Amino acid sequence: MANETVGSTEFTKSAELFNSSIATWAVSAAWDIGVFRALAERDSLDIPAHAQSEGLHEMSLRAILRALTYADVVAVDGDTVTRGSTFEEFSKTKGLFQWLTKGYGSLFRRMGEVAFEDARNGDWIQRDSTAVSIACRDVNDVFMDEAFFSVLDGLEYSVAADLGCGSGERLVQLARRDASVRCVGIDIAAGAIEVGEKALAENGLQHRVKLIQGDARKLSRYEEFKDVELMTSYLMGHDFWPRENCVALLRGIRTELPNLKYFILADTHRDTVNPVRELPVFTLGFETAHAVMGQYIPSREEWLEVFEEAGWTCTKQHVYTTPSSTVIFQLEPAA
């Protein structure tokens, strides 16, 4: 009997994009269920044995692993799974995938709905702040912390603060780095504060690090910030914008924190160089999510102009390759 093909077989780009989407979610899921950790510790896994030992649904596990093979993250041969050629790359970038899928998945799912003005009212921005905090903690650990600590070398301070403290990991690092330093962090998201409080308890730092659920743009409300000498802000500076608000905030920080000597601000700026087809990992997701939320992302040049206008001197810039378009601006109050 002859076989007859019905319909088009030319949708190769559609298949590539569709399958990549499933693999994207599988990377995030693989982190959740410990696949990256398990394969980092040993050369191979027996799928039925691993499912049983971890309490996993075997058919779901096999489906996740199969999706990962699309990007050669793993190789599957019968019941055996081993590391693929891209395993190390995705092990490092898994936090970016979790930021996209679990952190902002709900927003992207509703992107077509909230493009209509009538849908943009009430509590319409849906994201998982806990997942965002955990994802950012992993990104910091893999890509950002080494440069951050090199910035701190040579700076003298006794009280440190973190704006948009998220998981609290940066405050834990600051407190553990110097037992004489007191720390305070602020984040508007209750989920982030919950993750941070857990991290403090695990490290026995509850009495030296204070977390506040509140608005980082209104520091004068909080007595805990009056003695701060070192301020850090990682990956939330764009929330200070639009421009006039950012200038006012940066000026206010100078006057409201009279002891402040250093402001270490790291943020992802708008990519003004690469065409869309050549954008590096993270950029398209970051810029799209914030555009949908109505959040303006400044360029690097706009940041430098705002620092000068607000009375800050940028003494150094430390540029990251991943996350792309991300810079640590080392600031000091202008004379």
mmCIF file of C-alpha atoms in Angstrom:
data_model
loop_
_atom_site.group_PDB
_atom_site.id
_atom_site.type_symbol
_atom_site.label_atom_id
_atom_site.label_comp_id
_atom_site.label_asym_id
_atom_site.label_seq_id
_atom_site.Cartn_x
_atom_site.Cartn_y
_atom_site.Cartn_z
ATOM 1 C CA MET A 1 0.000 0.000 0.000
ATOM 2 C CA ALA A 2 1.367 3.416 -0.968
ATOM 3 C CA ASN A 3 1.683 6.110 1.698
ATOM 4 C CA GLU A 4 0.325 9.535 0.977
ATOM 5 C CA THR A 5 1.630 12.618 2.822
ATOM 6 C CA VAL A 6 -1.126 15.066 3.726
ATOM 7 C CA GLY A 7 -0.360 18.741 4.311
ATOM 8 C CA SER A 8 2.876 20.692 4.143
ATOM 9 C CA THR A 9 6.219 19.361 5.309
ATOM 10 C CA GLU A 10 7.984 22.703 4.931
ATOM 11 C CA PHE A 11 7.483 24.110 8.450
ATOM 12 C CA THR A 12 11.076 23.566 9.510
ATOM 13 C CA LYS A 13 11.426 26.926 11.244
ATOM 14 C CA SER A 14 8.156 26.364 13.079
ATOM 15 C CA ALA A 15 9.344 22.948 14.235
ATOM 16 C CA GLU A 16 12.653 24.398 15.400
ATOM 17 C CA LEU A 17 10.969 27.164 17.392
ATOM 18 C CA PHE A 18 8.287 24.865 18.818
ATOM 19 C CA ASN A 19 10.740 22.200 19.924
ATOM 20 C CA SER A 20 13.115 24.801 21.345
ATOM 21 C CA SER A 21 10.262 26.096 23.479
ATOM 22 C CA ILE A 22 9.705 22.654 24.996
ATOM 23 C CA ALA A 23 13.439 22.270 25.604
ATOM 24 C CA THR A 24 13.457 25.677 27.333
ATOM 25 C CA TRP A 25 10.879 24.511 29.855
ATOM 26 C CA ALA A 26 12.737 21.213 30.229
ATOM 27 C CA VAL A 27 15.938 23.038 31.255
ATOM 28 C CA SER A 28 14.027 24.766 34.042
ATOM 29 C CA ALA A 29 12.346 21.511 35.078
ATOM 30 C CA ALA A 30 15.664 19.658 35.062
ATOM 31 C CA TRP A 31 16.968 22.125 37.634
ATOM 32 C CA ASP A 32 13.846 21.664 39.768
ATOM 33 C CA ILE A 33 14.177 17.886 39.893
ATOM 34 C CA GLY A 34 17.950 17.806 40.388
ATOM 35 C CA VAL A 35 19.103 16.486 37.019
ATOM 36 C CA PHE A 36 21.908 19.042 36.690
ATOM 37 C CA ARG A 37 23.162 18.333 40.194
ATOM 38 C CA ALA A 38 22.970 14.558 39.776
ATOM 39 C CA LEU A 39 24.836 14.508 36.459
ATOM 40 C CA ALA A 40 27.450 16.920 37.778
ATOM 41 C CA GLU A 41 28.203 14.429 40.557
ATOM 42 C CA ARG A 42 28.345 11.262 38.438
ATOM 43 C CA ASP A 43 28.906 10.225 34.838
ATOM 44 C CA SER A 44 25.525 8.619 34.228
ATOM 45 C CA LEU A 45 22.105 7.940 35.730
ATOM 46 C CA ASP A 46 19.868 4.908 35.524
ATOM 47 C CA ILE A 47 16.483 6.434 34.741
ATOM 48 C CA PRO A 48 14.189 3.936 36.554
ATOM 49 C CA ALA A 49 16.471 3.836 39.600
ATOM 50 C CA HIS A 50 16.770 7.629 39.717
ATOM 51 C CA ALA A 51 13.013 8.090 39.400
ATOM 52 C CA GLN A 52 12.417 5.665 42.261
ATOM 53 C CA SER A 53 15.068 7.124 44.555
ATOM 54 C CA GLU A 54 13.891 10.723 44.014
ATOM 55 C CA GLY A 55 10.156 9.989 44.042
ATOM 56 C CA LEU A 56 9.761 11.079 40.417
ATOM 57 C CA HIS A 57 7.101 10.045 37.932
ATOM 58 C CA GLU A 58 9.206 8.004 35.509
ATOM 59 C CA MET A 59 7.252 8.897 32.381
ATOM 60 C CA SER A 60 7.575 12.618 33.192
ATOM 61 C CA LEU A 61 11.286 12.216 33.861
ATOM 62 C CA ARG A 62 11.788 10.482 30.532
ATOM 63 C CA ALA A 63 9.853 13.238 28.742
ATOM 64 C CA ILE A 64 12.004 15.963 30.328
ATOM 65 C CA LEU A 65 15.191 14.129 29.418
ATOM 66 C CA ARG A 66 13.984 13.563 25.857
ATOM 67 C CA ALA A 67 13.290 17.279 25.469
ATOM 68 C CA LEU A 68 16.784 18.051 26.776
ATOM 69 C CA THR A 69 18.294 15.877 24.056
ATOM 70 C CA TYR A 70 16.934 18.373 21.523
ATOM 71 C CA ALA A 71 19.696 20.783 22.602
ATOM 72 C CA ASP A 72 22.149 17.970 23.393
ATOM 73 C CA VAL A 73 22.047 18.832 27.089
ATOM 74 C CA VAL A 74 21.919 15.105 27.817
ATOM 75 C CA ALA A 75 22.165 11.880 25.820
ATOM 76 C CA VAL A 76 19.712 9.054 26.468
ATOM 77 C CA ASP A 77 20.418 5.436 25.582
ATOM 78 C CA GLY A 78 17.661 3.164 26.778
ATOM 79 C CA ASP A 79 17.569 3.508 30.571
ATOM 80 C CA THR A 80 20.866 5.395 30.791
ATOM 81 C CA VAL A 81 21.306 9.171 30.643
ATOM 82 C CA THR A 82 24.692 10.896 30.342
ATOM 83 C CA ARG A 83 25.902 14.466 29.923
ATOM 84 C CA GLY A 84 25.583 15.893 26.418
ATOM 85 C CA SER A 85 27.932 18.290 24.640
ATOM 86 C CA THR A 86 26.055 21.378 25.930
ATOM 87 C CA PHE A 87 25.522 20.149 29.507
ATOM 88 C CA GLU A 88 28.047 22.548 31.059
ATOM 89 C CA GLU A 89 26.653 25.541 29.169
ATOM 90 C CA PHE A 90 23.075 24.914 30.272
ATOM 91 C CA SER A 91 24.166 24.026 33.800
ATOM 92 C CA LYS A 92 25.589 27.552 34.019
ATOM 93 C CA THR A 93 22.654 29.325 32.345
ATOM 94 C CA LYS A 94 19.843 27.372 34.028
ATOM 95 C CA GLY A 95 19.023 30.325 36.275
ATOM 96 C CA LEU A 96 18.268 32.457 33.208
ATOM 97 C CA PHE A 97 15.887 29.778 31.952
ATOM 98 C CA GLN A 98 14.154 29.578 35.325
ATOM 99 C CA TRP A 99 13.825 33.377 35.367
ATOM 100 C CA LEU A 100 12.087 33.117 31.988
ATOM 101 C CA THR A 101 9.818 30.120 32.555
ATOM 102 C CA LYS A 102 8.895 30.125 36.241
ATOM 103 C CA GLY A 103 9.615 33.732 37.098
ATOM 104 C CA TYR A 104 7.918 35.419 34.144
ATOM 105 C CA GLY A 105 6.073 32.510 32.560
ATOM 106 C CA SER A 106 2.650 33.817 33.589
ATOM 107 C CA LEU A 107 3.347 37.221 32.084
ATOM 108 C CA PHE A 108 4.530 35.759 28.775
ATOM 109 C CA ARG A 109 1.529 33.421 28.711
ATOM 110 C CA ARG A 110 -0.770 36.453 28.871
ATOM 111 C CA MET A 111 1.291 38.668 26.577
ATOM 112 C CA GLY A 112 -1.402 38.770 23.891
ATOM 113 C CA GLU A 113 -4.110 39.589 26.445
ATOM 114 C CA VAL A 114 -2.300 42.410 28.232
ATOM 115 C CA ALA A 115 -1.276 44.034 24.953
ATOM 116 C CA PHE A 116 -4.819 45.474 25.058
ATOM 117 C CA GLU A 117 -5.096 48.593 27.199
ATOM 118 C CA ASP A 118 -8.380 47.398 28.738
ATOM 119 C CA ALA A 119 -6.577 44.408 30.295
ATOM 120 C CA ARG A 120 -3.922 46.537 31.996
ATOM 121 C CA ASN A 121 -5.711 47.382 35.214
ATOM 122 C CA GLY A 122 -5.748 46.049 38.743
ATOM 123 C CA ASP A 123 -3.111 43.478 39.651
ATOM 124 C CA TRP A 124 -2.494 42.490 36.045
ATOM 125 C CA ILE A 125 1.290 41.925 36.183
ATOM 126 C CA GLN A 126 1.740 38.279 37.094
ATOM 127 C CA ARG A 127 5.191 36.947 37.974
ATOM 128 C CA ASP A 128 6.609 34.604 40.585
ATOM 129 C CA SER A 129 8.858 36.750 42.791
ATOM 130 C CA THR A 130 10.136 33.712 44.691
ATOM 131 C CA ALA A 131 11.229 32.011 41.468
ATOM 132 C CA VAL A 132 12.807 35.252 40.244
ATOM 133 C CA SER A 133 14.793 35.544 43.497
ATOM 134 C CA ILE A 134 16.031 31.960 43.332
ATOM 135 C CA ALA A 135 16.938 32.305 39.654
ATOM 136 C CA CYS A 136 18.822 35.559 40.251
ATOM 137 C CA ARG A 137 20.690 33.985 43.159
ATOM 138 C CA ASP A 138 21.966 31.274 40.820
ATOM 139 C CA VAL A 139 22.903 33.822 38.135
ATOM 140 C CA ASN A 140 24.777 35.874 40.720
ATOM 141 C CA ASP A 141 26.642 32.821 41.968
ATOM 142 C CA VAL A 142 27.658 31.620 38.497
ATOM 143 C CA PHE A 143 28.335 34.870 36.660
ATOM 144 C CA MET A 144 28.416 37.938 38.878
ATOM 145 C CA ASP A 145 29.822 37.423 42.368
ATOM 146 C CA GLU A 146 33.511 37.299 41.477
ATOM 147 C CA ALA A 147 33.428 40.769 39.943
ATOM 148 C CA PHE A 148 31.265 42.079 42.777
ATOM 149 C CA PHE A 149 33.768 41.043 45.437
ATOM 150 C CA SER A 150 36.653 42.477 43.443
ATOM 151 C CA VAL A 151 34.816 45.822 43.560
ATOM 152 C CA LEU A 152 34.562 45.602 47.364
ATOM 153 C CA ASP A 153 38.306 45.104 47.828
ATOM 154 C CA GLY A 154 39.760 48.256 49.342
ATOM 155 C CA LEU A 155 36.406 49.804 50.353
ATOM 156 C CA GLU A 156 35.958 50.604 54.035
ATOM 157 C CA TYR A 157 32.459 50.420 55.567
ATOM 158 C CA SER A 158 30.718 49.162 58.699
ATOM 159 C CA VAL A 159 27.053 49.255 57.627
ATOM 160 C CA ALA A 160 25.916 47.925 54.246
ATOM 161 C CA ALA A 161 22.542 47.924 52.533
ATOM 162 C CA ASP A 162 21.086 46.200 49.489
ATOM 163 C CA LEU A 163 18.217 47.688 47.478
ATOM 164 C CA GLY A 164 15.962 45.053 45.964
ATOM 165 C CA CYS A 165 17.661 42.417 48.105
ATOM 166 C CA GLY A 166 15.720 39.522 46.583
ATOM 167 C CA SER A 167 16.865 36.219 48.060
ATOM 168 C CA GLY A 168 19.136 38.006 50.550
ATOM 169 C CA GLU A 169 22.170 36.188 49.192
ATOM 170 C CA ARG A 170 24.214 39.346 48.686
ATOM 171 C CA LEU A 171 23.596 40.420 52.282
ATOM 172 C CA VAL A 172 24.590 36.961 53.511
ATOM 173 C CA GLN A 173 27.806 37.269 51.517
ATOM 174 C CA LEU A 174 28.545 40.739 52.889
ATOM 175 C CA ALA A 175 27.888 39.657 56.475
ATOM 176 C CA ARG A 176 29.973 36.491 56.196
ATOM 177 C CA ARG A 177 32.802 38.360 54.501
ATOM 178 C CA ASP A 178 33.255 40.650 57.533
ATOM 179 C CA ALA A 179 31.859 39.713 60.950
ATOM 180 C CA SER A 180 31.903 43.366 62.056
ATOM 181 C CA VAL A 181 29.575 44.595 59.291
ATOM 182 C CA ARG A 182 25.878 45.164 59.916
ATOM 183 C CA CYS A 183 23.487 44.847 56.977
ATOM 184 C CA VAL A 184 19.979 45.854 55.962
ATOM 185 C CA GLY A 185 18.047 44.873 52.852
ATOM 186 C CA ILE A 186 14.782 45.992 51.316
ATOM 187 C CA ASP A 187 12.543 44.383 48.693
ATOM 188 C CA ILE A 188 8.957 45.091 47.749
ATOM 189 C CA ALA A 189 8.110 41.419 47.100
ATOM 190 C CA ALA A 190 6.916 39.336 50.051
ATOM 191 C CA GLY A 191 8.087 36.153 48.331
ATOM 192 C CA ALA A 192 11.620 37.495 48.032
ATOM 193 C CA ILE A 193 11.691 38.484 51.712
ATOM 194 C CA GLU A 194 10.506 34.995 52.659
ATOM 195 C CA VAL A 195 13.367 33.422 50.688
ATOM 196 C CA GLY A 196 15.796 35.892 52.262
ATOM 197 C CA GLU A 197 14.643 35.227 55.837
ATOM 198 C CA LYS A 198 15.171 31.522 55.268
ATOM 199 C CA ALA A 199 18.724 32.181 54.009
ATOM 200 C CA LEU A 200 19.500 34.296 57.086
ATOM 201 C CA ALA A 201 18.236 31.587 59.413
ATOM 202 C CA GLU A 202 20.289 28.929 57.640
ATOM 203 C CA ASN A 203 23.417 31.065 58.120
ATOM 204 C CA GLY A 204 22.650 32.224 61.674
ATOM 205 C CA LEU A 205 22.637 35.886 60.636
ATOM 206 C CA GLN A 206 19.201 37.001 61.837
ATOM 207 C CA HIS A 207 20.698 39.305 64.492
ATOM 208 C CA ARG A 208 23.128 41.077 62.142
ATOM 209 C CA VAL A 209 21.076 41.362 58.963
ATOM 210 C CA LYS A 210 17.670 43.057 58.823
ATOM 211 C CA LEU A 211 15.252 42.539 55.930
ATOM 212 C CA ILE A 212 12.425 44.967 55.225
ATOM 213 C CA GLN A 213 9.482 44.477 52.913
ATOM 214 C CA GLY A 214 9.063 47.934 51.481
ATOM 215 C CA ASP A 215 9.730 50.392 48.674
ATOM 216 C CA ALA A 216 13.429 50.968 47.916
ATOM 217 C CA ARG A 217 12.493 54.303 46.374
ATOM 218 C CA LYS A 218 11.414 55.686 49.766
ATOM 219 C CA LEU A 219 14.343 54.975 52.065
ATOM 220 C CA SER A 220 13.689 57.955 54.328
ATOM 221 C CA ARG A 221 10.792 55.992 55.812
ATOM 222 C CA TYR A 222 13.138 53.418 57.314
ATOM 223 C CA GLU A 223 15.337 54.256 60.290
ATOM 224 C CA GLU A 224 17.576 51.259 59.545
ATOM 225 C CA PHE A 225 19.191 53.047 56.573
ATOM 226 C CA LYS A 226 20.441 56.218 58.267
ATOM 227 C CA ASP A 227 23.934 54.855 59.096
ATOM 228 C CA VAL A 228 24.580 53.030 55.808
ATOM 229 C CA GLU A 229 28.045 53.567 54.293
ATOM 230 C CA LEU A 230 27.919 51.057 51.428
ATOM 231 C CA MET A 231 24.840 50.688 49.250
ATOM 232 C CA THR A 232 24.409 47.958 46.643
ATOM 233 C CA SER A 233 21.664 47.405 44.107
ATOM 234 C CA TYR A 234 21.688 44.452 41.757
ATOM 235 C CA LEU A 235 19.447 44.079 38.720
ATOM 236 C CA MET A 236 16.640 46.391 39.841
ATOM 237 C CA GLY A 237 17.978 49.845 38.937
ATOM 238 C CA HIS A 238 15.661 50.058 35.919
ATOM 239 C CA ASP A 239 12.761 50.086 38.406
ATOM 240 C CA PHE A 240 13.949 53.572 39.422
ATOM 241 C CA TRP A 241 12.968 54.971 36.015
ATOM 242 C CA PRO A 242 11.450 56.999 34.251
ATOM 243 C CA ARG A 243 14.355 59.412 34.097
ATOM 244 C CA GLU A 244 13.019 62.201 36.300
ATOM 245 C CA ASN A 245 12.130 59.689 39.014
ATOM 246 C CA CYS A 246 15.588 58.114 38.817
ATOM 247 C CA VAL A 247 17.339 61.454 39.132
ATOM 248 C CA ALA A 248 15.168 62.361 42.130
ATOM 249 C CA LEU A 249 15.821 59.007 43.799
ATOM 250 C CA LEU A 250 19.596 59.159 43.321
ATOM 251 C CA ARG A 251 19.658 62.719 44.643
ATOM 252 C CA GLY A 252 17.495 61.665 47.578
ATOM 253 C CA ILE A 253 19.819 58.802 48.485
ATOM 254 C CA ARG A 254 22.685 61.292 48.807
ATOM 255 C CA THR A 255 20.746 63.552 51.176
ATOM 256 C CA GLU A 256 18.853 60.898 53.143
ATOM 257 C CA LEU A 257 21.950 58.762 53.780
ATOM 258 C CA PRO A 258 24.539 61.285 54.984
ATOM 259 C CA ASN A 259 27.153 58.617 55.810
ATOM 260 C CA LEU A 260 26.983 56.919 52.414
ATOM 261 C CA LYS A 261 30.429 56.626 50.791
ATOM 262 C CA TYR A 262 29.875 54.072 48.009
ATOM 263 C CA PHE A 263 26.974 53.021 45.798
ATOM 264 C CA ILE A 264 27.565 49.815 43.810
ATOM 265 C CA LEU A 265 24.778 49.667 41.223
ATOM 266 C CA ALA A 266 24.630 46.752 38.798
ATOM 267 C CA ASP A 267 21.921 46.643 36.193
ATOM 268 C CA THR A 268 21.054 45.335 32.754
ATOM 269 C CA HIS A 269 20.694 48.138 30.236
ATOM 270 C CA ARG A 270 19.010 48.245 26.840
ATOM 271 C CA ASP A 271 20.955 46.651 23.981
ATOM 272 C CA THR A 272 21.511 49.372 21.402
ATOM 273 C CA VAL A 273 24.054 47.450 19.307
ATOM 274 C CA ASN A 274 22.946 43.961 18.241
ATOM 275 C CA PRO A 275 20.232 43.173 15.690
ATOM 276 C CA VAL A 276 17.509 40.869 17.024
ATOM 277 C CA ARG A 277 18.864 37.783 15.261
ATOM 278 C CA GLU A 278 22.228 38.239 17.004
ATOM 279 C CA LEU A 279 21.051 39.007 20.532
ATOM 280 C CA PRO A 280 22.806 36.973 23.243
ATOM 281 C CA VAL A 281 20.999 34.836 25.798
ATOM 282 C CA PHE A 282 18.661 36.719 28.179
ATOM 283 C CA THR A 283 18.461 40.066 26.352
ATOM 284 C CA LEU A 284 15.332 39.422 24.288
ATOM 285 C CA GLY A 285 13.468 37.936 27.243
ATOM 286 C CA PHE A 286 14.502 40.733 29.593
ATOM 287 C CA GLU A 287 13.630 43.572 27.231
ATOM 288 C CA THR A 288 10.355 41.984 26.080
ATOM 289 C CA ALA A 289 9.110 41.280 29.615
ATOM 290 C CA HIS A 290 9.786 44.821 30.759
ATOM 291 C CA ALA A 291 8.265 46.365 27.642
ATOM 292 C CA VAL A 292 5.068 44.365 28.213
ATOM 293 C CA MET A 293 5.008 45.548 31.839
ATOM 294 C CA GLY A 294 5.453 49.130 30.645
ATOM 295 C CA GLN A 295 8.882 49.434 32.302
ATOM 296 C CA TYR A 296 11.408 51.561 30.445
ATOM 297 C CA ILE A 297 14.927 50.107 30.161
ATOM 298 C CA PRO A 298 17.590 52.811 29.857
ATOM 299 C CA SER A 299 20.696 52.529 27.731
ATOM 300 C CA ARG A 300 24.165 52.554 29.272
ATOM 301 C CA GLU A 301 24.683 56.125 28.049
ATOM 302 C CA GLU A 302 21.443 57.243 29.723
ATOM 303 C CA TRP A 303 22.623 55.774 33.031
ATOM 304 C CA LEU A 304 25.873 57.736 32.880
ATOM 305 C CA GLU A 305 24.005 60.965 32.128
ATOM 306 C CA VAL A 306 21.666 60.397 35.083
ATOM 307 C CA PHE A 307 24.535 59.718 37.489
ATOM 308 C CA GLU A 308 26.141 63.032 36.589
ATOM 309 C CA GLU A 309 22.868 64.951 36.818
ATOM 310 C CA ALA A 310 22.066 63.423 40.231
ATOM 311 C CA GLY A 311 25.458 64.271 41.708
ATOM 312 C CA TRP A 312 27.312 60.979 41.526
ATOM 313 C CA THR A 313 30.744 60.242 40.102
ATOM 314 C CA CYS A 314 31.131 56.919 38.280
ATOM 315 C CA THR A 315 34.671 55.891 39.218
ATOM 316 C CA LYS A 316 34.654 52.503 37.451
ATOM 317 C CA GLN A 317 32.542 50.325 35.163
ATOM 318 C CA HIS A 318 32.734 46.528 35.257
ATOM 319 C CA VAL A 319 31.075 44.969 32.186
ATOM 320 C CA TYR A 320 29.630 41.451 32.185
ATOM 321 C CA THR A 321 29.354 39.274 29.110
ATOM 322 C CA THR A 322 26.636 37.187 30.822
ATOM 323 C CA PRO A 323 24.051 38.396 31.619
ATOM 324 C CA SER A 324 24.590 40.456 28.516
ATOM 325 C CA SER A 325 24.320 44.279 28.617
ATOM 326 C CA THR A 326 24.932 44.196 32.374
ATOM 327 C CA VAL A 327 27.334 46.584 34.103
ATOM 328 C CA ILE A 328 28.496 47.289 37.646
ATOM 329 C CA PHE A 329 28.629 51.048 38.049
ATOM 330 C CA GLN A 330 30.907 51.983 40.953
ATOM 331 C CA LEU A 331 29.626 55.306 42.247
ATOM 332 C CA GLU A 332 30.703 57.845 44.836
ATOM 333 C CA PRO A 333 28.989 61.111 45.824
ATOM 334 C CA ALA A 334 30.388 63.946 43.717
ATOM 335 C CA ALA A 335 32.432 66.566 45.548
#
